[in-house]
Coordinates of C-alpha atoms in Angstrom, one line a residue:
M1 CA -0.1 5.8 -10.9
I2 CA -1.5 7.0 -7.5
H3 CA 0.5 8.1 -4.7
Y4 CA -1.2 6.9 -1.3
H5 CA 0.3 9.3 1.1
G6 CA -0.4 7.3 4.8
L7 CA -2.2 9.7 8.1
P8 CA -2.5 10.4 10.5
I9 CA 0.5 13.0 9.7
T10 CA 1.5 15.4 12.6
P11 CA 0.2 18.3 13.2
A12 CA -2.4 18.4 10.5
T13 CA -0.8 21.4 8.6
A14 CA 1.9 19.1 7.8
A15 CA -1.0 16.4 7.0
E16 CA -2.8 18.9 4.9
V17 CA 0.4 20.1 2.8
A18 CA 1.2 16.3 2.4
I19 CA -2.5 15.4 1.0
R20 CA -4.2 18.3 0.0
A21 CA -5.2 18.3 -3.7
G22 CA -3.7 14.6 -3.6
H23 CA -4.5 11.6 -2.2
A24 CA -4.4 10.3 1.3
F25 CA -4.4 6.9 2.9
V26 CA -6.1 6.0 6.1
S27 CA -6.1 3.2 8.7
F28 CA -8.5 2.3 10.6
A29 CA -6.1 2.0 13.4
H30 CA -5.6 5.3 13.2
P31 CA -8.8 7.1 11.9
G32 CA -8.6 10.5 13.5
Q33 CA -7.8 12.9 10.1
M34 CA -10.5 10.4 7.9
G35 CA -12.5 13.9 8.0
L36 CA -8.9 16.1 6.3
A37 CA -8.8 13.0 3.9
V38 CA -12.9 13.7 3.1
A39 CA -11.9 17.4 2.3
A40 CA -8.9 17.6 1.2
C41 CA -8.4 15.2 -1.2
Q42 CA -8.7 14.0 -4.6
S43 CA -9.0 10.7 -3.6
F44 CA -7.9 8.2 -0.1
A45 CA -8.3 4.5 0.6
L46 CA -9.6 2.9 3.3
D47 CA -6.4 0.2 4.7
N48 CA -7.5 -2.1 7.5
G49 CA -4.8 -2.0 10.3
A50 CA -4.4 -5.3 10.3
F51 CA -0.6 -4.5 9.7
S52 CA -0.4 -2.8 13.0
A53 CA -2.2 -4.7 15.1
W54 CA -0.2 -7.6 14.3
K55 CA 2.9 -5.1 14.6
A56 CA 1.2 -5.1 18.1
G57 CA 0.7 -8.7 18.2
R58 CA -2.7 -8.4 18.9
T59 CA -4.9 -9.9 17.0
I60 CA -8.4 -8.8 15.2
T61 CA -11.9 -12.1 15.3
D62 CA -14.3 -9.1 15.0
W63 CA -14.5 -7.4 12.5
S64 CA -17.5 -5.5 12.0
P65 CA -16.2 -2.0 13.4
Y66 CA -14.0 -1.6 10.3
Y67 CA -16.8 -3.1 8.4
D68 CA -19.2 -0.1 9.7
F69 CA -15.8 2.4 9.0
A70 CA -15.5 1.4 5.1
A71 CA -19.2 1.5 4.4
A72 CA -19.1 5.0 5.5
G73 CA -15.9 5.9 3.5
K74 CA -17.5 4.5 0.5
R75 CA -20.2 7.1 0.9
Q76 CA -17.8 9.6 0.7
P77 CA -17.5 10.3 -3.5
N78 CA -14.0 10.9 -3.2
C79 CA -13.4 7.3 -1.2
D80 CA -11.3 5.2 -4.0
F81 CA -11.3 1.6 -2.2
A82 CA -10.9 0.0 1.0
V83 CA -8.7 -2.7 1.9
I84 CA -10.1 -6.2 2.6
P85 CA -9.4 -7.5 6.2
D86 CA -6.7 -10.4 6.3
V87 CA -4.5 -12.0 8.9
I88 CA -1.2 -11.1 7.9
A89 CA 0.7 -14.4 9.3
G90 CA -2.1 -16.7 8.8
D91 CA -2.8 -18.8 6.5
E92 CA -4.7 -18.8 2.8
S93 CA -7.2 -20.8 3.9
A94 CA -8.1 -18.1 6.9
N95 CA -7.8 -15.0 4.1
D96 CA -10.2 -16.7 1.7
A97 CA -12.6 -16.8 5.0
L98 CA -12.7 -13.4 5.2
L99 CA -12.5 -12.5 2.1
A100 CA -15.8 -14.8 2.2
E101 CA -17.3 -12.4 4.9
W102 CA -16.8 -9.0 3.0
P103 CA -20.2 -6.9 3.0
L104 CA -19.6 -4.2 0.5
P105 CA -19.3 -4.5 -2.8
R106 CA -16.8 -6.5 -4.6
W107 CA -16.0 -3.4 -6.3
F108 CA -15.0 -1.4 -3.5
G109 CA -12.7 -4.0 -1.7
A110 CA -9.1 -5.1 -2.3
P111 CA -8.1 -8.4 -1.4
V112 CA -4.5 -8.7 0.1
W113 CA -2.6 -11.3 -1.6
H114 CA 0.2 -12.0 0.9
L115 CA 4.4 -12.8 -0.8
H116 CA 4.6 -15.8 1.5
E117 CA 1.2 -17.3 -0.1
S118 CA 1.2 -19.3 -2.9
F119 CA 1.4 -17.9 -6.7
E120 CA -1.8 -19.9 -7.0
R121 CA -4.0 -17.9 -4.8
L122 CA -2.1 -14.5 -6.7
E123 CA -3.3 -16.2 -9.7
R124 CA -7.1 -16.6 -8.7
L125 CA -7.5 -13.1 -6.3
A126 CA -6.5 -11.5 -10.1
S127 CA -8.9 -13.6 -11.8
E128 CA -11.9 -12.7 -9.5
W129 CA -11.2 -8.9 -8.2
P130 CA -10.6 -6.0 -9.4
R131 CA -7.7 -4.3 -7.9
V132 CA -5.2 -6.8 -5.5
C133 CA -3.1 -5.7 -2.7
F134 CA 0.1 -6.9 -2.3
G135 CA 1.5 -7.4 1.2
S136 CA 5.0 -8.2 2.5
S137 CA 4.6 -11.1 4.6
G138 CA 6.4 -14.3 6.2
E139 CA 10.3 -14.6 4.6
Y140 CA 9.2 -11.7 2.9
A141 CA 8.0 -9.2 5.4
Q142 CA 10.6 -6.5 5.3
I143 CA 10.8 -5.2 1.9
G144 CA 14.1 -4.5 -0.5
T145 CA 15.6 -7.8 1.0
N146 CA 17.2 -9.6 -2.1
R147 CA 14.5 -12.4 -1.1
W148 CA 12.1 -9.2 -1.2
W149 CA 12.8 -8.3 -4.7
M150 CA 13.1 -12.5 -6.1
R151 CA 10.0 -12.7 -5.0
M152 CA 8.1 -9.5 -6.3
H153 CA 9.8 -10.6 -10.1
Q154 CA 8.1 -14.0 -10.1
A155 CA 5.2 -12.6 -8.6
M156 CA 5.1 -10.6 -11.5
R157 CA 5.5 -13.2 -13.9
V158 CA 2.4 -14.6 -12.9
V159 CA 0.0 -11.6 -12.8
C160 CA 1.3 -10.2 -16.0
N161 CA 0.5 -11.8 -19.3
D162 CA 3.2 -12.2 -21.9
D163 CA 3.4 -8.1 -22.8
G164 CA 3.6 -7.5 -18.7
Q165 CA 0.5 -6.1 -18.2
P166 CA -0.9 -6.8 -15.0
S167 CA -4.6 -8.8 -15.6
C168 CA -5.5 -6.3 -12.6
R169 CA -5.0 -3.5 -10.7
L170 CA -2.1 -3.7 -8.7
H171 CA -1.2 -1.8 -5.0
G172 CA 1.6 -1.8 -3.5
L173 CA 1.3 -2.2 0.8
R174 CA 3.9 0.2 2.3
M175 CA 5.6 0.7 -1.4
L176 CA 5.8 4.7 -1.8
N177 CA 9.6 4.3 -2.5
P178 CA 10.6 5.7 -5.6
E179 CA 13.0 2.8 -5.9
V180 CA 10.2 0.2 -5.1
F181 CA 6.8 1.1 -7.4
R182 CA 9.6 2.3 -10.2
H183 CA 9.7 -1.0 -11.1
F184 CA 6.5 -2.7 -11.3
P185 CA 3.3 -1.4 -12.6
F186 CA 1.1 -0.4 -9.7
A187 CA -1.6 1.2 -10.3
S188 CA -1.3 2.3 -6.9
A189 CA 0.6 2.0 -3.4
D190 CA 1.0 3.8 0.0
S191 CA 3.7 4.7 2.7
T192 CA 4.3 6.6 5.9
N193 CA 7.4 7.9 5.1
I194 CA 6.2 11.4 5.2
G195 CA 4.7 10.9 9.3
Q196 CA 7.4 9.0 10.2
N197 CA 10.2 11.1 8.8
I198 CA 9.3 15.3 9.5
G199 CA 9.6 15.0 12.5
I200 CA 13.2 13.3 12.5
D201 CA 15.6 16.4 12.8
Q202 CA 19.0 15.0 12.1
A203 CA 17.8 13.8 9.4
W204 CA 17.0 17.2 7.7
R205 CA 20.5 19.2 7.7
G206 CA 22.0 21.5 5.6
T207 CA 22.4 24.9 4.2
Y208 CA 19.0 24.3 2.8
T209 CA 17.3 22.2 5.0
P210 CA 13.3 23.2 5.6
P211 CA 12.9 24.8 8.7
T212 CA 9.7 23.3 9.1
K213 CA 7.4 20.2 9.2
E214 CA 4.7 22.1 6.9
A215 CA 8.0 22.3 3.9
R216 CA 9.8 19.0 4.5
A217 CA 6.1 17.3 3.6
Q218 CA 6.3 19.4 0.7
A219 CA 9.4 18.5 0.1
M220 CA 8.8 14.9 0.7
R221 CA 5.8 14.0 -1.8
A222 CA 7.5 16.3 -4.6
R223 CA 10.0 13.8 -4.3
I224 CA 7.5 10.5 -4.0
E225 CA 5.2 11.6 -6.7
S226 CA 8.0 13.1 -9.3
V227 CA 8.0 9.5 -10.4
N228 CA 6.0 6.8 -11.4
A229 CA 5.0 3.6 -12.2
P230 CA 5.6 1.9 -15.3
D231 CA 2.5 1.1 -17.7
R232 CA 3.7 -2.0 -17.9
Y233 CA 6.4 -5.2 -16.3
D234 CA 9.7 -5.6 -17.9
M235 CA 10.0 -9.1 -18.6
T236 CA 13.5 -8.8 -18.6
S237 CA 13.8 -7.3 -15.2
Q238 CA 16.4 -8.6 -12.7
P239 CA 16.1 -8.0 -8.6
Q240 CA 17.7 -5.4 -7.4
Q241 CA 20.2 -4.5 -4.4
E242 CA 19.2 -5.5 -1.5
F243 CA 18.2 -2.6 0.6
N244 CA 16.1 -0.9 4.1
L245 CA 12.5 0.4 3.9
A246 CA 11.2 1.7 6.7
G247 CA 7.2 2.9 6.2

């Protein structure tokens, strides 16, 4: 599984530690460290910034600047894919319209299936696209709740065959937590956990506390990347206990 660490991470020296010879997720909402991703990463992917806009209460109506941003990323040899624009709180027809508008090659684009959408749409996306992103939304917006776990396990039974193998590559948006991705056959996942947590001093205490943000970034990256996703979904799996996940 590819572990994409979300940018930006400050300071830039900590960002480089987090992604050097690794993998980064660059959001169109915060593109300032794109050059670092190009120079430092094995590979990186592009996010459309819809989640940031949704959290801020904004609606994006013109996606042409993002299409230009994604096209520029596609020209970089270490850019893997771009998340196709989506309406997080929208209906399926609105999101299907954005798929029809996607101007770049299908192999480079990854549509989002939102957990509040139908399983019929998930099945269709998985049969038509090489990669599908899972996005937490609606009554499943909070990752780690009992309701969220149940929905994810139901979705796996839709998108995986009887041997637990997914019918396309799966990406977990905001799901780069080992307690999450170790249960699902993701090809990749992302989160901004490193960027959000290396600056919270009260979260880093004890005799062996990493003394710098760079050291904290290194410690978090090592912990996250020490765990891999399974190669197939366990059809006997049961939903996990509720927990809260930021990022």
